[in-house]
Short mmCIF file of C-alpha atoms in Angstrom, two decimals:
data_model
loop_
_atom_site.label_atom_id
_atom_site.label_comp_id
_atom_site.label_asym_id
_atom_site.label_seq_id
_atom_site.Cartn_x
_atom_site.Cartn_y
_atom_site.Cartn_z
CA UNK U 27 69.65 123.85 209.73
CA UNK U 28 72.70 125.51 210.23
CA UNK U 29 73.87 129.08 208.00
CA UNK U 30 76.22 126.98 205.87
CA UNK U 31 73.09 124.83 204.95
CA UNK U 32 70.80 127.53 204.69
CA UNK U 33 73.08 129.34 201.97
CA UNK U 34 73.70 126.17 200.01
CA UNK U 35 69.58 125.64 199.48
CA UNK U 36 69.81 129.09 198.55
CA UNK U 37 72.52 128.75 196.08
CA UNK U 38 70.50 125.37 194.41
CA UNK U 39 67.65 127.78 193.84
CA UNK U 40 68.94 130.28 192.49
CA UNK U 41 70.77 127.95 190.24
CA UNK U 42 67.66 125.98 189.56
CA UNK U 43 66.01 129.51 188.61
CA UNK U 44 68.68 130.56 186.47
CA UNK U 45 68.60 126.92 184.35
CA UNK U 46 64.66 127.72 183.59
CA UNK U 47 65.27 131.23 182.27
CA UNK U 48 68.09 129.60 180.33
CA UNK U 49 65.95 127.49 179.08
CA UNK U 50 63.41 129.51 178.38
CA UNK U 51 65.72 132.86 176.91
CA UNK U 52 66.75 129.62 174.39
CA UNK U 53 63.06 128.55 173.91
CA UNK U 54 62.55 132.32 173.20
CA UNK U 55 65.38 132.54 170.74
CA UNK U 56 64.65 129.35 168.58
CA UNK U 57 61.20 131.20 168.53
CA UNK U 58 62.35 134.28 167.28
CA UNK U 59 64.63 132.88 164.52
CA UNK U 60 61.38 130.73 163.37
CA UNK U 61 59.58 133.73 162.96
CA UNK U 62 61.98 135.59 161.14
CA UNK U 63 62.38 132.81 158.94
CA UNK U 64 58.57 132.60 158.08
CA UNK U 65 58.39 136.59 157.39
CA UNK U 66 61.24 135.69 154.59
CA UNK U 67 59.30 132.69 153.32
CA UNK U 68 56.12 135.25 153.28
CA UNK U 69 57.51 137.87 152.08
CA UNK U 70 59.17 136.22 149.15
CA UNK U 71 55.53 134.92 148.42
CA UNK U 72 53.94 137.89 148.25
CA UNK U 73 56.88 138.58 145.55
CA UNK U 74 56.00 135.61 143.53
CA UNK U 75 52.40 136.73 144.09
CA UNK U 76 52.78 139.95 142.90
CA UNK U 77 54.88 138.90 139.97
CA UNK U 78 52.35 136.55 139.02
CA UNK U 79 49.50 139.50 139.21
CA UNK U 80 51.03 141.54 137.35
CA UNK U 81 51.86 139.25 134.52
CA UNK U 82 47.73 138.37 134.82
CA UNK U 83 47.21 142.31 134.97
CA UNK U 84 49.67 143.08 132.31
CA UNK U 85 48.42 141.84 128.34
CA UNK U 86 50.38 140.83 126.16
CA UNK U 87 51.50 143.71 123.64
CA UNK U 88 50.32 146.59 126.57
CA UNK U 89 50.91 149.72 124.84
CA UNK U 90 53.66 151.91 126.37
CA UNK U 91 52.18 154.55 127.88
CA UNK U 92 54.21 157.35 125.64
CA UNK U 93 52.51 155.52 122.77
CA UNK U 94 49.35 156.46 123.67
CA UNK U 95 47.19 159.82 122.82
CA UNK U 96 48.17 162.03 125.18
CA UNK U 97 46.16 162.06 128.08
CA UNK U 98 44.44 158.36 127.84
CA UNK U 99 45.17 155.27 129.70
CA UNK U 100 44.53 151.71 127.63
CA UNK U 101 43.35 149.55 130.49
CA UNK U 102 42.04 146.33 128.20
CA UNK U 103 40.47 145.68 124.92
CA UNK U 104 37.50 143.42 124.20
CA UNK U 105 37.76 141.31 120.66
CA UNK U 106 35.32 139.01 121.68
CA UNK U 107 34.68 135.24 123.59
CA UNK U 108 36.29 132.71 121.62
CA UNK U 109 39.05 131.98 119.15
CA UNK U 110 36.18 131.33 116.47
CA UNK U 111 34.76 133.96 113.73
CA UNK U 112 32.02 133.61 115.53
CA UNK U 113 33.10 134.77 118.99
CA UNK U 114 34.50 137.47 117.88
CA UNK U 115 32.61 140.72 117.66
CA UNK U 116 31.67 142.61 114.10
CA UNK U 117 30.99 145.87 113.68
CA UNK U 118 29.64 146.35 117.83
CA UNK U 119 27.38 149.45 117.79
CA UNK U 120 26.26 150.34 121.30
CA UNK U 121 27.99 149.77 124.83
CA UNK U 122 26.23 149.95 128.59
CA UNK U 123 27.67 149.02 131.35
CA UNK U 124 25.29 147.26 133.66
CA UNK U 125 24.88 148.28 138.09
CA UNK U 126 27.60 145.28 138.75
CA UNK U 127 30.09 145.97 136.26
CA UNK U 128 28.54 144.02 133.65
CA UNK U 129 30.09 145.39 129.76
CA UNK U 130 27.26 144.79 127.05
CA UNK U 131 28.12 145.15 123.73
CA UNK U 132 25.22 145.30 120.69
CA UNK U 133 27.04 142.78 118.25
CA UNK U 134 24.27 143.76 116.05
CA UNK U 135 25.09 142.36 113.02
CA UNK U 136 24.40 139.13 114.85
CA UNK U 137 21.04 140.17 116.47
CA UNK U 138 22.47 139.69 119.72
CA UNK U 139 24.05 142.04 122.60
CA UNK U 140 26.74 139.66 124.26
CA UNK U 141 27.78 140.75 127.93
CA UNK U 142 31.47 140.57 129.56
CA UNK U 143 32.82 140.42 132.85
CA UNK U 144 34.70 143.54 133.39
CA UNK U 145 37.96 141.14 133.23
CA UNK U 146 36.50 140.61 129.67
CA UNK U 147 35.40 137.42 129.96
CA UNK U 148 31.90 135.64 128.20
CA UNK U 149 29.38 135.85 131.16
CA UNK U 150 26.05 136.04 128.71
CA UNK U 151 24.53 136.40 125.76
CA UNK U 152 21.12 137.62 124.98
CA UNK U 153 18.97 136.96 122.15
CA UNK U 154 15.95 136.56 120.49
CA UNK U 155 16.68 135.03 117.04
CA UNK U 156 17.17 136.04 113.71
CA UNK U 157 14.54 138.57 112.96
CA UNK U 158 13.19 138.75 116.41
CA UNK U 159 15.32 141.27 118.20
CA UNK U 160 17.90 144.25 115.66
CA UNK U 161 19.57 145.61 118.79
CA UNK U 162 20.33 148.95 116.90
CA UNK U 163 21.60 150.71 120.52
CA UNK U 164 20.29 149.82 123.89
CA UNK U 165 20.51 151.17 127.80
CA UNK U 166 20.97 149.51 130.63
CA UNK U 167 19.17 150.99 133.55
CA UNK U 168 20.05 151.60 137.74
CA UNK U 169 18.16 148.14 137.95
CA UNK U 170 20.27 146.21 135.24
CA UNK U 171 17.28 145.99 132.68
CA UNK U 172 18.26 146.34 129.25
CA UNK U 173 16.26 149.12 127.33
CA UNK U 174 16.68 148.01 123.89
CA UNK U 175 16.23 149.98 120.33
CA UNK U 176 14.32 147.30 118.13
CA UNK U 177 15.24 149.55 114.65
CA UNK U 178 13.84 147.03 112.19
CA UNK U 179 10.39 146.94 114.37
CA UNK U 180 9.79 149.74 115.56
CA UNK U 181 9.29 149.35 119.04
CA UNK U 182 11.77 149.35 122.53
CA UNK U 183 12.51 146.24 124.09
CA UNK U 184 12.95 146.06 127.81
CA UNK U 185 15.24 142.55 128.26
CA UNK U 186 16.40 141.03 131.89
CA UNK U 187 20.39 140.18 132.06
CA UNK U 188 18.91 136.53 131.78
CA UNK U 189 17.32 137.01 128.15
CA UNK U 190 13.80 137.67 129.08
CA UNK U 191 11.26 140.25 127.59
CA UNK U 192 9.75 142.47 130.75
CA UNK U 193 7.57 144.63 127.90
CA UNK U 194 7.96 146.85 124.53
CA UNK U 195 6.35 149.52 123.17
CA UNK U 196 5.84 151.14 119.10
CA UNK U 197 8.44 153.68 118.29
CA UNK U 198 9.07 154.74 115.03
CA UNK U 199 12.58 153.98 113.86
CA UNK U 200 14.10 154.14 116.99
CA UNK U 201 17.96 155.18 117.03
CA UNK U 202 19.09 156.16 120.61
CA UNK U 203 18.20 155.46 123.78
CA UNK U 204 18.37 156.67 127.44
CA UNK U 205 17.26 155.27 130.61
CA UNK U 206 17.90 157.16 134.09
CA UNK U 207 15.53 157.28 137.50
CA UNK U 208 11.84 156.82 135.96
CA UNK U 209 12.74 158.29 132.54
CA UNK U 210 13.39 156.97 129.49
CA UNK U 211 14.20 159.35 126.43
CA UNK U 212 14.16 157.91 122.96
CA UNK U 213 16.04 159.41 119.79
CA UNK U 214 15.09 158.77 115.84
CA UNK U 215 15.67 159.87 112.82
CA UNK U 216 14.10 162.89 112.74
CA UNK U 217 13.10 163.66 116.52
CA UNK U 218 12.81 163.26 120.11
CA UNK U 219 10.06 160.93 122.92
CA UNK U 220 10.32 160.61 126.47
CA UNK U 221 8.25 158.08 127.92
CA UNK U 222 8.41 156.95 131.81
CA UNK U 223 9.73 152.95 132.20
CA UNK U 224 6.55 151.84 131.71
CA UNK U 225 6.33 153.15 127.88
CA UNK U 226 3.64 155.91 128.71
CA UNK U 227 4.21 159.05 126.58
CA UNK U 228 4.98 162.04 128.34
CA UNK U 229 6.39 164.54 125.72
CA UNK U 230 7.80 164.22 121.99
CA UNK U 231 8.71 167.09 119.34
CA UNK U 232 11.15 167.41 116.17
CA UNK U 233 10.85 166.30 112.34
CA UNK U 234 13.19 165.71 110.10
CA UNK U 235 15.56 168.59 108.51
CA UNK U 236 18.56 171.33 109.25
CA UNK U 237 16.52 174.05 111.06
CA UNK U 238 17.46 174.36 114.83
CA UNK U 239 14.51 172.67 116.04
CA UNK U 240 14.68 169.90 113.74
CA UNK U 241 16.97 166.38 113.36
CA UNK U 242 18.35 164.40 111.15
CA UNK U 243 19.22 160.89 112.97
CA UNK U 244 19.82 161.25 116.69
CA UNK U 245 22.79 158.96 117.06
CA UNK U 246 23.50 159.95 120.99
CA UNK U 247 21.62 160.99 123.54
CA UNK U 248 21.87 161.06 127.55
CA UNK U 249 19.66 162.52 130.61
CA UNK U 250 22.01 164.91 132.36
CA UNK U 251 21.52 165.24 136.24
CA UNK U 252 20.58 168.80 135.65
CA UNK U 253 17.25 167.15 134.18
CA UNK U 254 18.18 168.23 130.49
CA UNK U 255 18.29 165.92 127.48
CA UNK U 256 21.39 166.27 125.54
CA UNK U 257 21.15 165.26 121.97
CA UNK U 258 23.69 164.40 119.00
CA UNK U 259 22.00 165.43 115.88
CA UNK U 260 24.85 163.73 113.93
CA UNK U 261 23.70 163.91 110.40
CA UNK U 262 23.30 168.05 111.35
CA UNK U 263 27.13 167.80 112.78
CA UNK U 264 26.22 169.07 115.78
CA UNK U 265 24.54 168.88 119.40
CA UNK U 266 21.64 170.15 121.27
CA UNK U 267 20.10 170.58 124.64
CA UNK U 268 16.32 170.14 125.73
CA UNK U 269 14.14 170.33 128.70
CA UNK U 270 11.90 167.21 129.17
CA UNK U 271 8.97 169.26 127.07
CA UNK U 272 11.35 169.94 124.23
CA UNK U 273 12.40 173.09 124.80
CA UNK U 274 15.56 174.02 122.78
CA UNK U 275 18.32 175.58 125.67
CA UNK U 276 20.82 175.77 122.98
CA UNK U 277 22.20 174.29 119.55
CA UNK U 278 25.45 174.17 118.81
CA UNK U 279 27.24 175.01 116.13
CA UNK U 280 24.19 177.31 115.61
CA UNK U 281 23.28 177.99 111.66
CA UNK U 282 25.31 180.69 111.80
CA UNK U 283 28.68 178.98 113.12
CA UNK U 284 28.16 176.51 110.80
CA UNK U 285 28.03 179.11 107.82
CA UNK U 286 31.06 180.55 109.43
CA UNK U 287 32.53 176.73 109.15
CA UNK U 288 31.58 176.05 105.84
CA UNK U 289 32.96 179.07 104.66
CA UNK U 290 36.71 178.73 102.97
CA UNK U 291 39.56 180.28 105.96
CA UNK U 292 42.42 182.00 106.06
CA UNK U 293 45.58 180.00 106.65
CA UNK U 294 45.99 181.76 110.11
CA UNK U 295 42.24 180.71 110.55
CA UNK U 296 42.49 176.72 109.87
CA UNK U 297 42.64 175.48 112.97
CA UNK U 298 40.00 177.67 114.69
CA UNK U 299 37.69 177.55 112.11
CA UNK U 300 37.38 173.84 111.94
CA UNK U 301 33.93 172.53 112.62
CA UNK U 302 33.81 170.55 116.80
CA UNK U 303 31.68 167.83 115.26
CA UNK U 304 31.78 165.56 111.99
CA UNK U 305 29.06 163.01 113.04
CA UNK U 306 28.77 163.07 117.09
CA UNK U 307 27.08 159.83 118.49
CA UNK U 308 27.36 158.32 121.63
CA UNK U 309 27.73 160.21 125.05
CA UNK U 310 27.87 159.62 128.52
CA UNK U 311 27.93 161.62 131.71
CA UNK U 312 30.80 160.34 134.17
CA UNK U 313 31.42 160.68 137.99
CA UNK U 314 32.49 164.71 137.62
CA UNK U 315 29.10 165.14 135.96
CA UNK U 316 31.23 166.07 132.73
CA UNK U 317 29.46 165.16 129.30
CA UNK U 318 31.21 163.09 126.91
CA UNK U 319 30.64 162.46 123.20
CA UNK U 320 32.71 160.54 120.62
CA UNK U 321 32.77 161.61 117.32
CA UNK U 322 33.47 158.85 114.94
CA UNK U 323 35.63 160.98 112.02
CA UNK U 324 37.12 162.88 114.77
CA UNK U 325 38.42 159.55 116.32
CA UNK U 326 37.88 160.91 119.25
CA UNK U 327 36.41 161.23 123.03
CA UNK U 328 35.09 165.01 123.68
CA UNK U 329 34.52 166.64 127.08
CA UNK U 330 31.86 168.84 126.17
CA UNK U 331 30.45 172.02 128.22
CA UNK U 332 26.96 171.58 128.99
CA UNK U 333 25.99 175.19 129.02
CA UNK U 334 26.72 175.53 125.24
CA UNK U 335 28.21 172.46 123.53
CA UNK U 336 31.21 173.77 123.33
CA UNK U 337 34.49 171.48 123.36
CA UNK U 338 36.47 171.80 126.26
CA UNK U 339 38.85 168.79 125.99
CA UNK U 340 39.52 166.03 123.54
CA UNK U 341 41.39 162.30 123.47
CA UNK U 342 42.02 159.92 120.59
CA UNK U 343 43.65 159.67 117.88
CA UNK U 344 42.96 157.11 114.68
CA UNK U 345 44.43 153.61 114.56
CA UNK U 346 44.37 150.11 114.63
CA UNK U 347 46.55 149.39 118.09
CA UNK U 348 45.23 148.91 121.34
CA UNK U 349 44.40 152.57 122.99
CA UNK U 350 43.83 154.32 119.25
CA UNK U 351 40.11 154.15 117.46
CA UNK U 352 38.82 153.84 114.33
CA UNK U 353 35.27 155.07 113.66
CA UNK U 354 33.91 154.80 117.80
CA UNK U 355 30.18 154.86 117.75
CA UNK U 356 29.46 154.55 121.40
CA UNK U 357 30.75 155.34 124.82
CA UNK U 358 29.58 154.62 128.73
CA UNK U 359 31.05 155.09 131.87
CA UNK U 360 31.25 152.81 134.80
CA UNK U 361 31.56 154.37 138.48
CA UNK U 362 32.79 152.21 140.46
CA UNK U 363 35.93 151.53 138.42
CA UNK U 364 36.03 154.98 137.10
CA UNK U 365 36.41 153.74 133.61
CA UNK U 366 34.83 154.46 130.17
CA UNK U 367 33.49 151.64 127.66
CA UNK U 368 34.40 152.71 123.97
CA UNK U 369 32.35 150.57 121.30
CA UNK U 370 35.28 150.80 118.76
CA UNK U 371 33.64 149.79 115.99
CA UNK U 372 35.48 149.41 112.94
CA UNK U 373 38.27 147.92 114.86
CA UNK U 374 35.70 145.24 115.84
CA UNK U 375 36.14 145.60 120.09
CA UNK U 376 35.47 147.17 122.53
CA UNK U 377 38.19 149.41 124.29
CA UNK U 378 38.34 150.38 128.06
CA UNK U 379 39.92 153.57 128.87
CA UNK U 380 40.76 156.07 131.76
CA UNK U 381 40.57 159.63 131.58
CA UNK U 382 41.79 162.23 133.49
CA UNK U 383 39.37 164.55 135.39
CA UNK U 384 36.54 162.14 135.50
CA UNK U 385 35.71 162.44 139.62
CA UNK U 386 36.36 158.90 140.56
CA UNK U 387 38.71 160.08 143.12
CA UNK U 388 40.00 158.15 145.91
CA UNK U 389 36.77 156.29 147.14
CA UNK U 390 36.95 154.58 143.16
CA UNK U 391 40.52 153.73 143.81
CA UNK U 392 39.87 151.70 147.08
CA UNK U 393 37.02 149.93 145.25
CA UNK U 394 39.45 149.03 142.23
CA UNK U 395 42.02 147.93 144.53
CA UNK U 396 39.29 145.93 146.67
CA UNK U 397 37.82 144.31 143.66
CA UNK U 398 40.39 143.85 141.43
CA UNK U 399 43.07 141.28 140.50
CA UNK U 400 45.42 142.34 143.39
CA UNK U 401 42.99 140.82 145.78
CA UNK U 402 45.53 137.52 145.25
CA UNK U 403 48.01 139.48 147.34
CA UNK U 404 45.97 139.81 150.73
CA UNK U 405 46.11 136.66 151.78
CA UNK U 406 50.24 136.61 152.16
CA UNK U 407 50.05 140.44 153.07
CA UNK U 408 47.64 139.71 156.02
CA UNK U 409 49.69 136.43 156.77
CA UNK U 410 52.18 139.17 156.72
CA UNK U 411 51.27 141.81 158.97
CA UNK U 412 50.23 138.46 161.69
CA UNK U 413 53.33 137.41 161.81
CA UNK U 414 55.14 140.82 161.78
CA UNK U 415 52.87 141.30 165.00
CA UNK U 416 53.40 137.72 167.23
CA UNK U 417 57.14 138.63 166.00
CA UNK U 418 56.87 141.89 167.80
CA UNK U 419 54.91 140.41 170.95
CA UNK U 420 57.60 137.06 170.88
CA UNK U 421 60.51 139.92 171.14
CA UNK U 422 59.51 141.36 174.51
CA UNK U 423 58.30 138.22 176.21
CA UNK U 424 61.81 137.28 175.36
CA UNK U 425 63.63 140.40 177.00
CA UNK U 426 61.57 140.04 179.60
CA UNK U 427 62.72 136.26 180.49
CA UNK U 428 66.59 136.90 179.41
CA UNK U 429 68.78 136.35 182.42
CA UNK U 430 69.15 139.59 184.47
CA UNK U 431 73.09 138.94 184.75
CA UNK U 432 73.77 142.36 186.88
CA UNK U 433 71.26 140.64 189.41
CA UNK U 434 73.18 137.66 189.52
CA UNK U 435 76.31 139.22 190.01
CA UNK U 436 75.27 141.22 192.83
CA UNK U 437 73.62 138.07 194.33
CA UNK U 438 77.09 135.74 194.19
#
């Protein structure tokens, strides 16, 4: 073959070379202009979804946040299961909230305790009958058995969430109730028992009256994780703390702060000598092992010290709107959405709330996030973050098979 020939065969290939990358620098492009056009098509989706989540997320007639009591954050309100009378609660009493989220409410007035998604929706109720079962207050403990008061028989009822009876026990007039590890203290009208689950006695003390070691109706109490019993004696207006033999740590107001209380002030004094308590009830412990009691004349949520009773912060205010109470009875916290369960009673619901301070912290925020209703927007963000990636990886495969014009020129 002669040079002439030689260079022409050449020439073909390199021409034949330079078609395929042409082709495939096109191929490349029409790729790259599909992709972009499916991370707009996914991106507007997750829009829409997130629009649609928040319209799920967001009730109708949310308070405003600067209508609120200062410091408290309305996440939902429970009224009840159906548009009927009777779905709706009356009067609820007592609140738990069960190891998987589970809300209970005592709708007592209907012998029942009715439990709720924490979305709010039905998911059970349990009962025994008219006359068989007065939930009074109940507890639910770490392994989702109810512990419930059984006021009008004396005795404590332990219930399954599926509506059967694991056992019961005599206790007379049983108010309160609080279950934690093997525990299980019980509050009445004029003192204190701890029993182990099983219903076995262990210690018991108090009778009825105004002295410092005695009560007059326990309408709260909760087993710190110091190992102390914390007690509202409400009808007393005020709260104690006990060791598991009944040993008084402290009472406060003591009789003399009371005296102090009861006594007519100053007007400079008004405000500081104003009693903590009315009637304290219900309390809780939540995740920064603070102790919380609502008062039901004070309207309020109190962050109590549990060295002396003393009240270190308070929320609430009265009302009828979503995020205010009237008369709250009960409260419990749930950990893993770092939220507190308010039986608002003469509102007829039950109001979830958020408070500041309560040790949730981040690893609670992940699980809300996780578990909650924006899980509708991972799908399209994963879809996403795919196609954001082959986008990427489709770019420099197609750099890398552009024509190399500078090449080309030097080889013509």
């Amino acid at each position: 073959m002669t040079m002439p020939e030689t260079e022409q065969v050449d020439r073909d290939a390199r021409d034949a070379e330079r078609e395929i990358d042409e082709r495939e620098y096109e191929r490349a492009r029409r790729t790259r202009l599909l992709l972009s056009a499916g991370l707009v098509v996914l991106f507007l989706l997750l829009l829409v979804v997130l629009g649609f989540v928040a319209r799920i997320v967001t009730p109708v007639g949310r308070p405003a946040a600067g209508e609120l009591p200062e410091g408290l954050t309305w996440v939902r309100s429970i009224y009840g299961w159906g548009a009927t009378e009777d779905t709706q609660l009356n009067g609820p009493s007592d609140v738990g909230v069960g190891p998987d989220g589970t809300i209970w409410v005592a709708d007592s007035r209907r012998f029942q305790i009715v439990g709720f998604t924490p979305t709010g929706a039905l998911k059970a109720i349990l009962s025994q009958g008219p006359g068989a079962v007065f939930p009074q207050s109940f507890d639910v403990a770490e392994d989702g058995d109810l512990y419930v008061c059984d006021f009008a028989h004396d005795r404590i009822v332990v219930l399954t969430p599926d509506n059967r009876v694991v056992r019961e026990w005599k206790v007379q007039l049983p108010m309160e109730i609080s279950v934690r590890g093997d525990r299980v203290v019980v509050g009445s009208r004029g003192g204190v028992a701890v029993y182990d689950r099983e219903g076995n006695a262990i210690s018991w003390w108090g009778e009825r009256g105004s002295d410092p070691d005695q009560f007059d109706v326990v309408r709260g109490v909760a087993i710190g994780p110091d190992g102390l019993i914390y007690v509202s004696d409400t009808q007393n207006h005020r709260l104690k703390a006990y060791t598991e033999k009944g040993e008084l740590k402290w009472v406060y107001p003591s009789p003399e702060e009371m005296k102090r209380f009861k006594e007519k002030p100053s007007a400079e004094e008004t405000e500081a000598a104003k009693a903590p308590f009315q009637i304290p009830a219900g309390m809780t412990f939540d995740a920064a092992g603070r102790l919380l009691v609502v008062d039901p004349f004070e309207f309020a949520i109190m962050h109590v010290d549990t060295s002396n009773g003393h009240v270190l912060e308070r929320w609430g205010e009265f009302g009828e709107r979503d995020g205010f109470f009237g008369y709250p009875t009960s409260i419990d916290y749930d950990p893993a959405r770092d939220w507190y369960v308010v039986a608002d009673t003469a509102n007829n619901r039950v109001q979830i709330v958020r408070l500041p301070g309560s040790g949730g912290g981040v690893a609670a925020a992940v699980r809300r996030a996780w578990g909650g209703p924006m899980w509708a927007c991972y799908g399209p963000l994963i879809l996403l973050l795919l196609a954001v990636i082959v986008a990427v990886v489709g770019r420099r495969r197609s750099r890398s098979a552009e024509p190399d014009e500078e090449s080309e020129g030097s080889e013509t």
